[in-house]
Amino acid sequence: MRPTGEGGTETQAKELCLRLLTDRARSRAELSERLAKKGYSADISERVLDRLSEVGLVNDADFAQQWVQSRHTYSGKGKRALAMELRRKGIGQEHASEALAQIDSEDERERATELVAKKLRTLSVDDRDRAVRRLVSMLARRGFSQGMAFEVVKEQLEHLGENTGGMFDDG
């Protein structure tokens, strides 16, 4: 039984963290926030998180690297969106910058091109302006720059037009 006003023992706090870490990697800030919500004292939280860091179970630099790689590859997120996500996860600027550096502009452009090509398979492009707006908006929501989004969408629509007899040519 927990004493009133406290979240529990150090062992209970460690067990909570380990359960959370079995779902997915988490940042130190995320774990700290969860411990606080459960009522654990700052002192207990610090000791548990320090110990988990010592043994390598909590590492913000590794977390940021994995998060960026996974979210870029599988969720199609651009650098801006990833930077915001890392901030929300409590990752410091230094670790975030290092993690985001693994995505160069060519990687980002390639991923944007894949997303647009995939969307074009199901999107009606009878109205070219409407299609451009929808595709650019989709990329913007995923954190890609507007300039790159317009370039990629234009290239993909031109490519689609070439493959369909030029029906999307301006002119």
PDB file of C-alpha atoms in Angstrom:
ATOM      1  CA  MET A   1       0.000   0.000   0.000  1.00  0.00           C
ATOM      2  CA  ARG A   2       1.264   3.475  -0.865  1.00  0.00           C
ATOM      3  CA  PRO A   3       1.758   6.116   1.770  1.00  0.00           C
ATOM      4  CA  THR A   4      -0.608   9.042   1.214  1.00  0.00           C
ATOM      5  CA  GLY A   5       0.838  11.903  -0.789  1.00  0.00           C
ATOM      6  CA  GLU A   6       3.565   9.761  -2.380  1.00  0.00           C
ATOM      7  CA  GLY A   7       3.515   7.692  -5.527  1.00  0.00           C
ATOM      8  CA  GLY A   8       5.270   4.688  -4.090  1.00  0.00           C
ATOM      9  CA  THR A   9       8.653   3.153  -3.613  1.00  0.00           C
ATOM     10  CA  GLU A  10      11.711   3.344  -5.790  1.00  0.00           C
ATOM     11  CA  THR A  11      11.166  -0.292  -6.780  1.00  0.00           C
ATOM     12  CA  GLN A  12       7.607   0.469  -7.880  1.00  0.00           C
ATOM     13  CA  ALA A  13       8.814   3.464  -9.877  1.00  0.00           C
ATOM     14  CA  LYS A  14      11.469   1.338 -11.588  1.00  0.00           C
ATOM     15  CA  GLU A  15       8.857  -1.324 -12.423  1.00  0.00           C
ATOM     16  CA  LEU A  16       6.579   1.313 -13.955  1.00  0.00           C
ATOM     17  CA  CYS A  17       9.428   2.624 -16.103  1.00  0.00           C
ATOM     18  CA  LEU A  18      10.381  -0.867 -17.230  1.00  0.00           C
ATOM     19  CA  ARG A  19       6.763  -1.595 -18.215  1.00  0.00           C
ATOM     20  CA  LEU A  20       6.622   1.636 -20.207  1.00  0.00           C
ATOM     21  CA  LEU A  21       9.923   0.811 -21.901  1.00  0.00           C
ATOM     22  CA  THR A  22       8.643  -2.596 -23.041  1.00  0.00           C
ATOM     23  CA  ASP A  23       6.084  -0.841 -25.281  1.00  0.00           C
ATOM     24  CA  ARG A  24       8.619   1.419 -26.979  1.00  0.00           C
ATOM     25  CA  ALA A  25      11.711   3.472 -26.262  1.00  0.00           C
ATOM     26  CA  ARG A  26      10.959   6.628 -24.315  1.00  0.00           C
ATOM     27  CA  SER A  27      12.805   9.811 -23.507  1.00  0.00           C
ATOM     28  CA  ARG A  28      13.855  10.636 -19.978  1.00  0.00           C
ATOM     29  CA  ALA A  29      11.359  13.519 -19.954  1.00  0.00           C
ATOM     30  CA  GLU A  30       8.482  11.206 -20.943  1.00  0.00           C
ATOM     31  CA  LEU A  31       9.309   8.778 -18.138  1.00  0.00           C
ATOM     32  CA  SER A  32       9.732  11.614 -15.648  1.00  0.00           C
ATOM     33  CA  GLU A  33       6.334  13.009 -16.637  1.00  0.00           C
ATOM     34  CA  ARG A  34       4.648   9.616 -16.211  1.00  0.00           C
ATOM     35  CA  LEU A  35       6.247   9.112 -12.798  1.00  0.00           C
ATOM     36  CA  ALA A  36       5.084  12.572 -11.709  1.00  0.00           C
ATOM     37  CA  LYS A  37       1.515  11.829 -12.889  1.00  0.00           C
ATOM     38  CA  LYS A  38       1.560   8.678 -10.784  1.00  0.00           C
ATOM     39  CA  GLY A  39       2.616  10.752  -7.772  1.00  0.00           C
ATOM     40  CA  TYR A  40       6.222   9.646  -7.368  1.00  0.00           C
ATOM     41  CA  SER A  41       8.472  12.167  -5.639  1.00  0.00           C
ATOM     42  CA  ALA A  42      11.066  14.032  -7.702  1.00  0.00           C
ATOM     43  CA  ASP A  43      13.794  12.422  -5.597  1.00  0.00           C
ATOM     44  CA  ILE A  44      12.626   8.867  -6.350  1.00  0.00           C
ATOM     45  CA  SER A  45      12.098   9.705 -10.030  1.00  0.00           C
ATOM     46  CA  GLU A  46      15.609  11.142 -10.351  1.00  0.00           C
ATOM     47  CA  ARG A  47      17.237   8.128  -8.705  1.00  0.00           C
ATOM     48  CA  VAL A  48      15.309   5.645 -10.854  1.00  0.00           C
ATOM     49  CA  LEU A  49      15.937   7.549 -14.092  1.00  0.00           C
ATOM     50  CA  ASP A  50      19.632   8.006 -13.243  1.00  0.00           C
ATOM     51  CA  ARG A  51      19.953   4.268 -12.660  1.00  0.00           C
ATOM     52  CA  LEU A  52      18.112   3.404 -15.892  1.00  0.00           C
ATOM     53  CA  SER A  53      20.404   5.824 -17.731  1.00  0.00           C
ATOM     54  CA  GLU A  54      23.506   4.228 -16.186  1.00  0.00           C
ATOM     55  CA  VAL A  55      22.520   0.788 -17.447  1.00  0.00           C
ATOM     56  CA  GLY A  56      21.625   2.153 -20.898  1.00  0.00           C
ATOM     57  CA  LEU A  57      17.853   1.715 -20.812  1.00  0.00           C
ATOM     58  CA  VAL A  58      17.214   5.457 -21.004  1.00  0.00           C
ATOM     59  CA  ASN A  59      19.323   7.379 -23.504  1.00  0.00           C
ATOM     60  CA  ASP A  60      17.891  10.514 -25.128  1.00  0.00           C
ATOM     61  CA  ALA A  61      20.472  10.574 -27.930  1.00  0.00           C
ATOM     62  CA  ASP A  62      19.657   6.988 -28.964  1.00  0.00           C
ATOM     63  CA  PHE A  63      15.948   7.626 -28.532  1.00  0.00           C
ATOM     64  CA  ALA A  64      16.113  10.667 -30.840  1.00  0.00           C
ATOM     65  CA  GLN A  65      18.051   8.736 -33.500  1.00  0.00           C
ATOM     66  CA  GLN A  66      15.563   5.859 -33.448  1.00  0.00           C
ATOM     67  CA  TRP A  67      12.543   8.166 -33.387  1.00  0.00           C
ATOM     68  CA  VAL A  68      13.718  10.197 -36.385  1.00  0.00           C
ATOM     69  CA  GLN A  69      14.632   7.120 -38.420  1.00  0.00           C
ATOM     70  CA  SER A  70      11.368   5.357 -37.687  1.00  0.00           C
ATOM     71  CA  ARG A  71       9.029   8.320 -38.138  1.00  0.00           C
ATOM     72  CA  HIS A  72      10.753   9.451 -41.343  1.00  0.00           C
ATOM     73  CA  THR A  73      10.770   5.975 -42.862  1.00  0.00           C
ATOM     74  CA  TYR A  74       7.430   4.587 -41.741  1.00  0.00           C
ATOM     75  CA  SER A  75       5.285   7.670 -41.118  1.00  0.00           C
ATOM     76  CA  GLY A  76       6.711   9.860 -43.866  1.00  0.00           C
ATOM     77  CA  LYS A  77       7.494  12.785 -41.581  1.00  0.00           C
ATOM     78  CA  GLY A  78       9.661  15.681 -42.718  1.00  0.00           C
ATOM     79  CA  LYS A  79      12.334  17.358 -40.630  1.00  0.00           C
ATOM     80  CA  ARG A  80      10.102  20.162 -39.327  1.00  0.00           C
ATOM     81  CA  ALA A  81       7.492  17.741 -38.010  1.00  0.00           C
ATOM     82  CA  LEU A  82      10.177  15.515 -36.509  1.00  0.00           C
ATOM     83  CA  ALA A  83      11.806  18.467 -34.754  1.00  0.00           C
ATOM     84  CA  MET A  84       8.452  19.385 -33.169  1.00  0.00           C
ATOM     85  CA  GLU A  85       7.830  15.794 -32.107  1.00  0.00           C
ATOM     86  CA  LEU A  86      11.262  15.573 -30.474  1.00  0.00           C
ATOM     87  CA  ARG A  87      10.616  18.834 -28.611  1.00  0.00           C
ATOM     88  CA  ARG A  88       7.312  17.449 -27.324  1.00  0.00           C
ATOM     89  CA  LYS A  89       9.147  14.315 -26.189  1.00  0.00           C
ATOM     90  CA  GLY A  90      11.518  16.470 -24.123  1.00  0.00           C
ATOM     91  CA  ILE A  91      14.594  15.914 -26.280  1.00  0.00           C
ATOM     92  CA  GLY A  92      17.174  18.688 -26.009  1.00  0.00           C
ATOM     93  CA  GLN A  93      18.281  20.730 -28.999  1.00  0.00           C
ATOM     94  CA  GLU A  94      21.689  19.064 -29.234  1.00  0.00           C
ATOM     95  CA  HIS A  95      20.324  15.505 -29.404  1.00  0.00           C
ATOM     96  CA  ALA A  96      17.529  16.605 -31.744  1.00  0.00           C
ATOM     97  CA  SER A  97      19.952  18.312 -34.144  1.00  0.00           C
ATOM     98  CA  GLU A  98      22.213  15.256 -34.231  1.00  0.00           C
ATOM     99  CA  ALA A  99      19.275  12.964 -34.940  1.00  0.00           C
ATOM    100  CA  LEU A 100      17.793  15.223 -37.611  1.00  0.00           C
ATOM    101  CA  ALA A 101      21.188  15.471 -39.334  1.00  0.00           C
ATOM    102  CA  GLN A 102      20.823  11.845 -40.414  1.00  0.00           C
ATOM    103  CA  ILE A 103      18.153  12.989 -42.885  1.00  0.00           C
ATOM    104  CA  ASP A 104      19.677  15.018 -45.685  1.00  0.00           C
ATOM    105  CA  SER A 105      17.678  17.049 -48.183  1.00  0.00           C
ATOM    106  CA  GLU A 106      17.896  14.260 -50.778  1.00  0.00           C
ATOM    107  CA  ASP A 107      16.413  11.719 -48.321  1.00  0.00           C
ATOM    108  CA  GLU A 108      13.637  14.134 -47.483  1.00  0.00           C
ATOM    109  CA  ARG A 109      12.892  14.857 -51.142  1.00  0.00           C
ATOM    110  CA  GLU A 110      12.885  11.148 -51.957  1.00  0.00           C
ATOM    111  CA  ARG A 111      10.411  10.423 -49.163  1.00  0.00           C
ATOM    112  CA  ALA A 112       8.159  13.299 -50.278  1.00  0.00           C
ATOM    113  CA  THR A 113       8.235  11.944 -53.840  1.00  0.00           C
ATOM    114  CA  GLU A 114       7.219   8.471 -52.607  1.00  0.00           C
ATOM    115  CA  LEU A 115       4.321   9.937 -50.628  1.00  0.00           C
ATOM    116  CA  VAL A 116       3.039  11.979 -53.578  1.00  0.00           C
ATOM    117  CA  ALA A 117       3.381   9.051 -55.996  1.00  0.00           C
ATOM    118  CA  LYS A 118       1.432   6.824 -53.614  1.00  0.00           C
ATOM    119  CA  LYS A 119      -1.298   9.436 -53.121  1.00  0.00           C
ATOM    120  CA  LEU A 120      -1.589   9.997 -56.884  1.00  0.00           C
ATOM    121  CA  ARG A 121      -2.623   6.357 -57.323  1.00  0.00           C
ATOM    122  CA  THR A 122      -5.884   7.095 -55.490  1.00  0.00           C
ATOM    123  CA  LEU A 123      -6.361  10.838 -56.050  1.00  0.00           C
ATOM    124  CA  SER A 124      -8.542  12.212 -58.802  1.00  0.00           C
ATOM    125  CA  VAL A 125      -6.520  14.732 -60.767  1.00  0.00           C
ATOM    126  CA  ASP A 126      -9.294  16.013 -63.036  1.00  0.00           C
ATOM    127  CA  ASP A 127      -8.739  19.455 -61.504  1.00  0.00           C
ATOM    128  CA  ARG A 128      -4.974  20.034 -61.509  1.00  0.00           C
ATOM    129  CA  ASP A 129      -5.064  23.072 -59.163  1.00  0.00           C
ATOM    130  CA  ARG A 130      -7.147  21.185 -56.620  1.00  0.00           C
ATOM    131  CA  ALA A 131      -4.796  18.182 -56.825  1.00  0.00           C
ATOM    132  CA  VAL A 132      -1.759  20.439 -56.307  1.00  0.00           C
ATOM    133  CA  ARG A 133      -3.366  22.057 -53.249  1.00  0.00           C
ATOM    134  CA  ARG A 134      -4.280  18.709 -51.719  1.00  0.00           C
ATOM    135  CA  LEU A 135      -0.866  17.156 -52.328  1.00  0.00           C
ATOM    136  CA  VAL A 136       1.103  20.171 -51.103  1.00  0.00           C
ATOM    137  CA  SER A 137      -1.140  20.347 -48.021  1.00  0.00           C
ATOM    138  CA  MET A 138      -0.544  16.664 -47.314  1.00  0.00           C
ATOM    139  CA  LEU A 139       3.228  17.197 -47.425  1.00  0.00           C
ATOM    140  CA  ALA A 140       3.007  20.365 -45.312  1.00  0.00           C
ATOM    141  CA  ARG A 141       1.062  18.487 -42.604  1.00  0.00           C
ATOM    142  CA  ARG A 142       3.871  15.939 -42.545  1.00  0.00           C
ATOM    143  CA  GLY A 143       6.506  18.639 -42.016  1.00  0.00           C
ATOM    144  CA  PHE A 144       7.958  19.112 -45.499  1.00  0.00           C
ATOM    145  CA  SER A 145       8.863  22.617 -46.635  1.00  0.00           C
ATOM    146  CA  GLN A 146       6.415  24.356 -48.930  1.00  0.00           C
ATOM    147  CA  GLY A 147       9.038  24.939 -51.616  1.00  0.00           C
ATOM    148  CA  MET A 148      10.051  21.300 -51.765  1.00  0.00           C
ATOM    149  CA  ALA A 149       6.415  20.224 -51.652  1.00  0.00           C
ATOM    150  CA  PHE A 150       5.524  22.351 -54.699  1.00  0.00           C
ATOM    151  CA  GLU A 151       8.551  21.096 -56.643  1.00  0.00           C
ATOM    152  CA  VAL A 152       7.852  17.443 -55.897  1.00  0.00           C
ATOM    153  CA  VAL A 153       4.137  17.740 -56.668  1.00  0.00           C
ATOM    154  CA  LYS A 154       4.833  19.547 -59.946  1.00  0.00           C
ATOM    155  CA  GLU A 155       7.395  16.911 -60.986  1.00  0.00           C
ATOM    156  CA  GLN A 156       5.067  14.045 -60.106  1.00  0.00           C
ATOM    157  CA  LEU A 157       2.114  15.591 -61.962  1.00  0.00           C
ATOM    158  CA  GLU A 158       4.315  16.169 -65.011  1.00  0.00           C
ATOM    159  CA  HIS A 159       5.515  12.575 -64.774  1.00  0.00           C
ATOM    160  CA  LEU A 160       1.906  11.393 -64.516  1.00  0.00           C
ATOM    161  CA  GLY A 161       0.988  13.587 -67.494  1.00  0.00           C
ATOM    162  CA  GLU A 162       3.779  12.062 -69.603  1.00  0.00           C
ATOM    163  CA  ASN A 163       2.504   8.597 -68.759  1.00  0.00           C
ATOM    164  CA  THR A 164      -1.093   9.525 -69.624  1.00  0.00           C
ATOM    165  CA  GLY A 165      -0.482  11.262 -72.919  1.00  0.00           C
ATOM    166  CA  GLY A 166       0.244  14.745 -71.616  1.00  0.00           C
ATOM    167  CA  MET A 167      -3.260  15.505 -70.389  1.00  0.00           C
ATOM    168  CA  PHE A 168      -1.853  17.651 -67.532  1.00  0.00           C
ATOM    169  CA  ASP A 169       0.423  19.854 -69.589  1.00  0.00           C
ATOM    170  CA  ASP A 170       0.018  23.558 -69.025  1.00  0.00           C
ATOM    171  CA  GLY A 171      -0.598  25.329 -72.176  1.00  0.00           C
TER     172      GLY A 171
END
